[in-house]
Short mmCIF file of C-alpha atoms in Angstrom, two decimals:
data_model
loop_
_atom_site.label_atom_id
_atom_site.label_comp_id
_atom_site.label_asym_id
_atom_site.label_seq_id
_atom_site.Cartn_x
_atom_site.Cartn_y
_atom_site.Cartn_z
CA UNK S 1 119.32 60.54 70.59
CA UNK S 2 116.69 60.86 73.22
CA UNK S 3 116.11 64.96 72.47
CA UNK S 4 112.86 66.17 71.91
CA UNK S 5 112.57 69.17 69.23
CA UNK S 6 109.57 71.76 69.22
CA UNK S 7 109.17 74.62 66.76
CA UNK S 8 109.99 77.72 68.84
CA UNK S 9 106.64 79.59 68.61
CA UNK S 10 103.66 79.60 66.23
CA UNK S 11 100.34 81.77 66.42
CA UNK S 12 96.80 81.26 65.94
CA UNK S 13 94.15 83.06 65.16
CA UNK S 14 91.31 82.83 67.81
CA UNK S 15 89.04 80.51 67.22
CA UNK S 16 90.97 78.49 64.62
CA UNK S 17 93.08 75.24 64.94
CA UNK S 18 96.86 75.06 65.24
CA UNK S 19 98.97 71.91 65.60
CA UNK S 20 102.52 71.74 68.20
CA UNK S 21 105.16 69.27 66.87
CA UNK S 22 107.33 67.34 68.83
CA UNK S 23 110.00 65.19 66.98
CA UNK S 24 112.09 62.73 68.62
CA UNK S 25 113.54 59.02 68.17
CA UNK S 26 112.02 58.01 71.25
CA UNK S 27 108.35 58.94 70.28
CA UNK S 28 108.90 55.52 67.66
CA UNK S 29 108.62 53.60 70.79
CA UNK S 30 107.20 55.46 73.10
CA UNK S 31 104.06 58.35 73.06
CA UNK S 32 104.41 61.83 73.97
CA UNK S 33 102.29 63.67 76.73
CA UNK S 34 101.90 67.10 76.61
CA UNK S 35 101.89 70.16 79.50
CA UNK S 36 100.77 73.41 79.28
CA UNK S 37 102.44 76.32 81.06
CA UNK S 38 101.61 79.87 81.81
CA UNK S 39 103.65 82.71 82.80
CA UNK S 40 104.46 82.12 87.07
CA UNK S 41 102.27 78.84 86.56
CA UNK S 42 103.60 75.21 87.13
CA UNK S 43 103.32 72.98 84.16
CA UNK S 44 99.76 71.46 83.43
CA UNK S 45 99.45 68.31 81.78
CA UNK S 46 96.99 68.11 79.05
CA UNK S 47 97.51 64.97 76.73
CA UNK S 48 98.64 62.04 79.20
CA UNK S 49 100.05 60.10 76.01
CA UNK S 50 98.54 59.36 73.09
CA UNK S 51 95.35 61.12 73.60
CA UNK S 52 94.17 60.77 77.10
CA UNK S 53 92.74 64.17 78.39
CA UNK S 54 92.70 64.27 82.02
CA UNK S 55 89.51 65.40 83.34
CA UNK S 56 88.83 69.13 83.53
CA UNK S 57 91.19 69.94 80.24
CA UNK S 58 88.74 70.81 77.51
CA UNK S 59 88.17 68.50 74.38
CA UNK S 60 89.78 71.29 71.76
CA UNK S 61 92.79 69.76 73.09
CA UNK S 62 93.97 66.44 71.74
CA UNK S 63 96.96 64.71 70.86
CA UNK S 64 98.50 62.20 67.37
CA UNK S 65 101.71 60.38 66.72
CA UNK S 66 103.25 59.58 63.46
CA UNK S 67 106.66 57.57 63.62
CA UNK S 68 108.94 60.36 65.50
CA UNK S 69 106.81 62.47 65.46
CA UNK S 70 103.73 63.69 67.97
CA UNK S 71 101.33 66.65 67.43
CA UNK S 72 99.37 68.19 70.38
CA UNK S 73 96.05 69.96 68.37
CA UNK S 74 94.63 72.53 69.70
CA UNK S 75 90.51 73.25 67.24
CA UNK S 76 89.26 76.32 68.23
CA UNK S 77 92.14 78.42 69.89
CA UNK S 78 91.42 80.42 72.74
CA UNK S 79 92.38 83.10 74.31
CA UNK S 80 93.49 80.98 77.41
CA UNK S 81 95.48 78.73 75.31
CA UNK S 82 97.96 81.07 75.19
CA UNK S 83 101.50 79.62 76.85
CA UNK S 84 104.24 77.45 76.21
CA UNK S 85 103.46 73.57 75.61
CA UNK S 86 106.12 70.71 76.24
CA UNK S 87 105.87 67.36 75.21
CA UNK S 88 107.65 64.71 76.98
CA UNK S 89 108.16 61.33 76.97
CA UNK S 90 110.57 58.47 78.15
CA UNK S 91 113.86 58.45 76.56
CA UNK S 92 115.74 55.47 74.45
CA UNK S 93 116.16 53.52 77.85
CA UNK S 94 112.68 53.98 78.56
CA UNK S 95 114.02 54.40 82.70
CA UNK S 96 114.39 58.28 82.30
CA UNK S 97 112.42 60.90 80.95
CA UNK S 98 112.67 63.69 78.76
CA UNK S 99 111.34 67.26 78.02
CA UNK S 100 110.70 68.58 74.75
CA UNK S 101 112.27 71.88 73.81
CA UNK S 102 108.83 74.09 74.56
CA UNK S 103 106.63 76.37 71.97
CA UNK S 104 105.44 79.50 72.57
CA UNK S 105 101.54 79.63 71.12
CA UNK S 106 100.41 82.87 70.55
CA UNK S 107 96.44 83.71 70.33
CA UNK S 108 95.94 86.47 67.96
CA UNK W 1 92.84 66.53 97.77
CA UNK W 2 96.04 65.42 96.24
CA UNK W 3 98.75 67.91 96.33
CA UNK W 4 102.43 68.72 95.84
CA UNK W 5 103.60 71.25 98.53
CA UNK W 6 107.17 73.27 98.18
CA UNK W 7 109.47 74.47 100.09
CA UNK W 8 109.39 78.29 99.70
CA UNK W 9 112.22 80.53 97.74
CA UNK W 10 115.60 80.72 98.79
CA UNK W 11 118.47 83.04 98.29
CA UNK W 12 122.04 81.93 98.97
CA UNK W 13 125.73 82.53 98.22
CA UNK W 14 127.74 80.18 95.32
CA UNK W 15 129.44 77.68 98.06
CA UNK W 16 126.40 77.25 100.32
CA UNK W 17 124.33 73.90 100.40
CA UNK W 18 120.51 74.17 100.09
CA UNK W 19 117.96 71.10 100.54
CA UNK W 20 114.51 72.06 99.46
CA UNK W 21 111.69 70.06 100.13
CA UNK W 22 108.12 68.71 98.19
CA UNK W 23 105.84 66.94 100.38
CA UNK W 24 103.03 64.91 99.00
CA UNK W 25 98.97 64.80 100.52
CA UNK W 26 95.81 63.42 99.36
CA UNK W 27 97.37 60.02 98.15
CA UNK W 28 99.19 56.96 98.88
CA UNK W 29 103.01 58.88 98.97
CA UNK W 30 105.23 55.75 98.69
CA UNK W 31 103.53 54.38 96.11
CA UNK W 32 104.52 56.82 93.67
CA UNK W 33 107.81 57.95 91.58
CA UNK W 34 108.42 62.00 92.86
CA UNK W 35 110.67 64.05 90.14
CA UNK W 36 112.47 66.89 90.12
CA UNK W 37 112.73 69.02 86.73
CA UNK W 38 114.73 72.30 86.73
CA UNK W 39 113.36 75.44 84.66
CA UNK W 40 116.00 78.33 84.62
CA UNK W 41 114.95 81.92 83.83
CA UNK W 42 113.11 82.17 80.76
CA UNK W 43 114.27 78.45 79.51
CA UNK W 44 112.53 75.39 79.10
CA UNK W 45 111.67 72.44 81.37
CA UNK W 46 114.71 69.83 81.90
CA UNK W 47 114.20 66.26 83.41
CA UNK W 48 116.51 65.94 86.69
CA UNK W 49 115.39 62.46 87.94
CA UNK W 50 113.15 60.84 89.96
CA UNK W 51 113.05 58.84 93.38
CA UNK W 52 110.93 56.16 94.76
CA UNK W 53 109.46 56.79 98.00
CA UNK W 54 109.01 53.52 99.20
CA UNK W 55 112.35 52.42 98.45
CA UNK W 56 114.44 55.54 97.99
CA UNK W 57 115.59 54.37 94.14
CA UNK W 58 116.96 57.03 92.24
CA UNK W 59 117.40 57.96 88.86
CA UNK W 60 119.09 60.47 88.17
CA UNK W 61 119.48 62.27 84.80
CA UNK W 62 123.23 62.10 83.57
CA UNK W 63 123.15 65.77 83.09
CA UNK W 64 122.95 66.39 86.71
CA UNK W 65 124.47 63.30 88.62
CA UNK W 66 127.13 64.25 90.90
CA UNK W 67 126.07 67.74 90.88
CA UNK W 68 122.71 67.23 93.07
CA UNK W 69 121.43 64.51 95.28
CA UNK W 70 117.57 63.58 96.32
CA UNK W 71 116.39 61.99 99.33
CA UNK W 72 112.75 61.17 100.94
CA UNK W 73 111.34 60.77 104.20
CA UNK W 74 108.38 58.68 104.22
CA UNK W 75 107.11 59.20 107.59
CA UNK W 76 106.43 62.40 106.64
CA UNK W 77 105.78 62.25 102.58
CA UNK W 78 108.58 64.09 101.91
CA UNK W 79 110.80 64.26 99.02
CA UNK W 80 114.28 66.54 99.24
CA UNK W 81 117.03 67.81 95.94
CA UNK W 82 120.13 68.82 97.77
CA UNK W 83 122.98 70.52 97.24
CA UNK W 84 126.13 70.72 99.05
CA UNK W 85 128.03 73.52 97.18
CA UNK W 86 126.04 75.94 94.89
CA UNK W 87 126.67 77.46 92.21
CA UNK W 88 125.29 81.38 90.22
CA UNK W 89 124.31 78.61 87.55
CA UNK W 90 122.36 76.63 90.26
CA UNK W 91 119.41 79.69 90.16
CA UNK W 92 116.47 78.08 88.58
CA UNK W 93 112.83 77.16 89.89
CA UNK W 94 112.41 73.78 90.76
CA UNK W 95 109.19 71.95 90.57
CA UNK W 96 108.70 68.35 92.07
CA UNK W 97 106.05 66.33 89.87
CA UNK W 98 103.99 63.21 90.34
CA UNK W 99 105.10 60.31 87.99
CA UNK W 100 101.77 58.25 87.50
CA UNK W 101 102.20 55.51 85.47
CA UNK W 102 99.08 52.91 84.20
CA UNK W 103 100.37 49.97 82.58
CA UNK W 104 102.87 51.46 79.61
CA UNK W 105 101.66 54.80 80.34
CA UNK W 106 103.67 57.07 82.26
CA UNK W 107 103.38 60.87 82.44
CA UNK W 108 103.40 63.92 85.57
CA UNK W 109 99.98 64.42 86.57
CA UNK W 110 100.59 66.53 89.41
CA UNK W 111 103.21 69.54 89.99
CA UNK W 112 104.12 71.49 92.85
CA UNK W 113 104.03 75.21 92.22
CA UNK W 114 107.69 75.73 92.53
CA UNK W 115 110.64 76.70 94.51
CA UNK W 116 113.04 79.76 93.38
CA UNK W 117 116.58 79.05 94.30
CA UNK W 118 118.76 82.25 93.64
CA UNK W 119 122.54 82.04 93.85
CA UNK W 120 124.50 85.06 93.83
CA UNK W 121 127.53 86.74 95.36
#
């Protein structure tokens, strides 16, 4: 299967650390990256796989992999942080791509 | 500055055809993959394919071959998803997206901001 599954939506309580997970057969071979998205916004990448932050995305934002599974971390929610987050990665054939399924994070 | 610029919204009938356009600036065009991923109202992101520049190879997700074609024009950094016949279920936003890819990493670094496609009767 080259799906990608996400938990719907999970909250956070400003200031304090929640974790996105992404499950998927592909992420045994290959590693997730993960976008950001706001309401009327384009996607944002955040975590360009693994855990490469591209410059001007803050450090609170990092990503982990564990067999078919990746986890975008985000210490120290802010209010900002609030939008969906995809992961994505390259699917069984590693020549096409796929999106995950998206969470909602919610800053409380 | 390197950029991703869209063609703006369009509204058309089911039975039309529509070619939208993203054209690249700021960076060696050819030289990267250009994708297309389709977000339909209040849904998630979905991976349509992605085209070559310099060579016009294509890729296109099974979920959408046949049902929408993409083209490029170098000589003027320009990438193009097509349709020839529309349909109500065609209405999404579609971004374009930079593939970037360093050594066995691959991800979108950079995104147009979008083109609204509405089909109705």
């Amino acid at each position: 299967s080259s799906e990608l599954t996400q938990d719907p939506a999970v909250s956070v309580a400003l200031g304090q650390t929640v974790r996105i997970t992404c499950q998927g057969d592909s992420l045994t071979t290959y590693y997730a990256t993960w976008y950001q998205q706001k309401p009327g916004q384009a996607p944002l990448l955040v975590i360009a796989e693994k855990n490469n932050r591209p410059s001007g995305i803050p450090d609170r934002f990092s990503g982990s992999n564990s067999e078919n599974t990746a986890y975008l971390t985000i210490a120290g929610a802010q209010a900002e942080d609030e939008a969906d987050y995809y992961c994505s990665s390259r699917d069984s054939s590693g020549n096409h791509y796929v999106f995950g399924t998206g969470t909602k994070v919610t800053v409380l | 500055e390197e950029q991703l610029v869209q063609s703006g919204s369009e509204v058309k009938k089911p039975g039309d055809s529509l070619k939208i356009s993203c054209k690249g600036s700021g960076y060696r065009y050819s030289s990267y993959w250009i994708a297309w991923v389709r977000q339909m109202p209040g849904k998630g992101l979905e991976w349509m394919g992605i085209i070559y520049p310099a060579d016009s190879d294509i890729r296109y997700s099974q979920s959408f071959q046949g049902q929408v074609s993409f083209s490029v024009d170098k000589s003027i950094s320009t990438t193009y998803l097509q349709w020839s016949s529309l349909k109500v279920s065609d209405s999404a936003m579609y971004y374009c997206a930079r593939l970037r890819i360093v050594g066995s990493t691959h991800y979108f670094d950079l995104w147009g901001r979008g083109a609204l496609v509405t089909v109705s009767s």
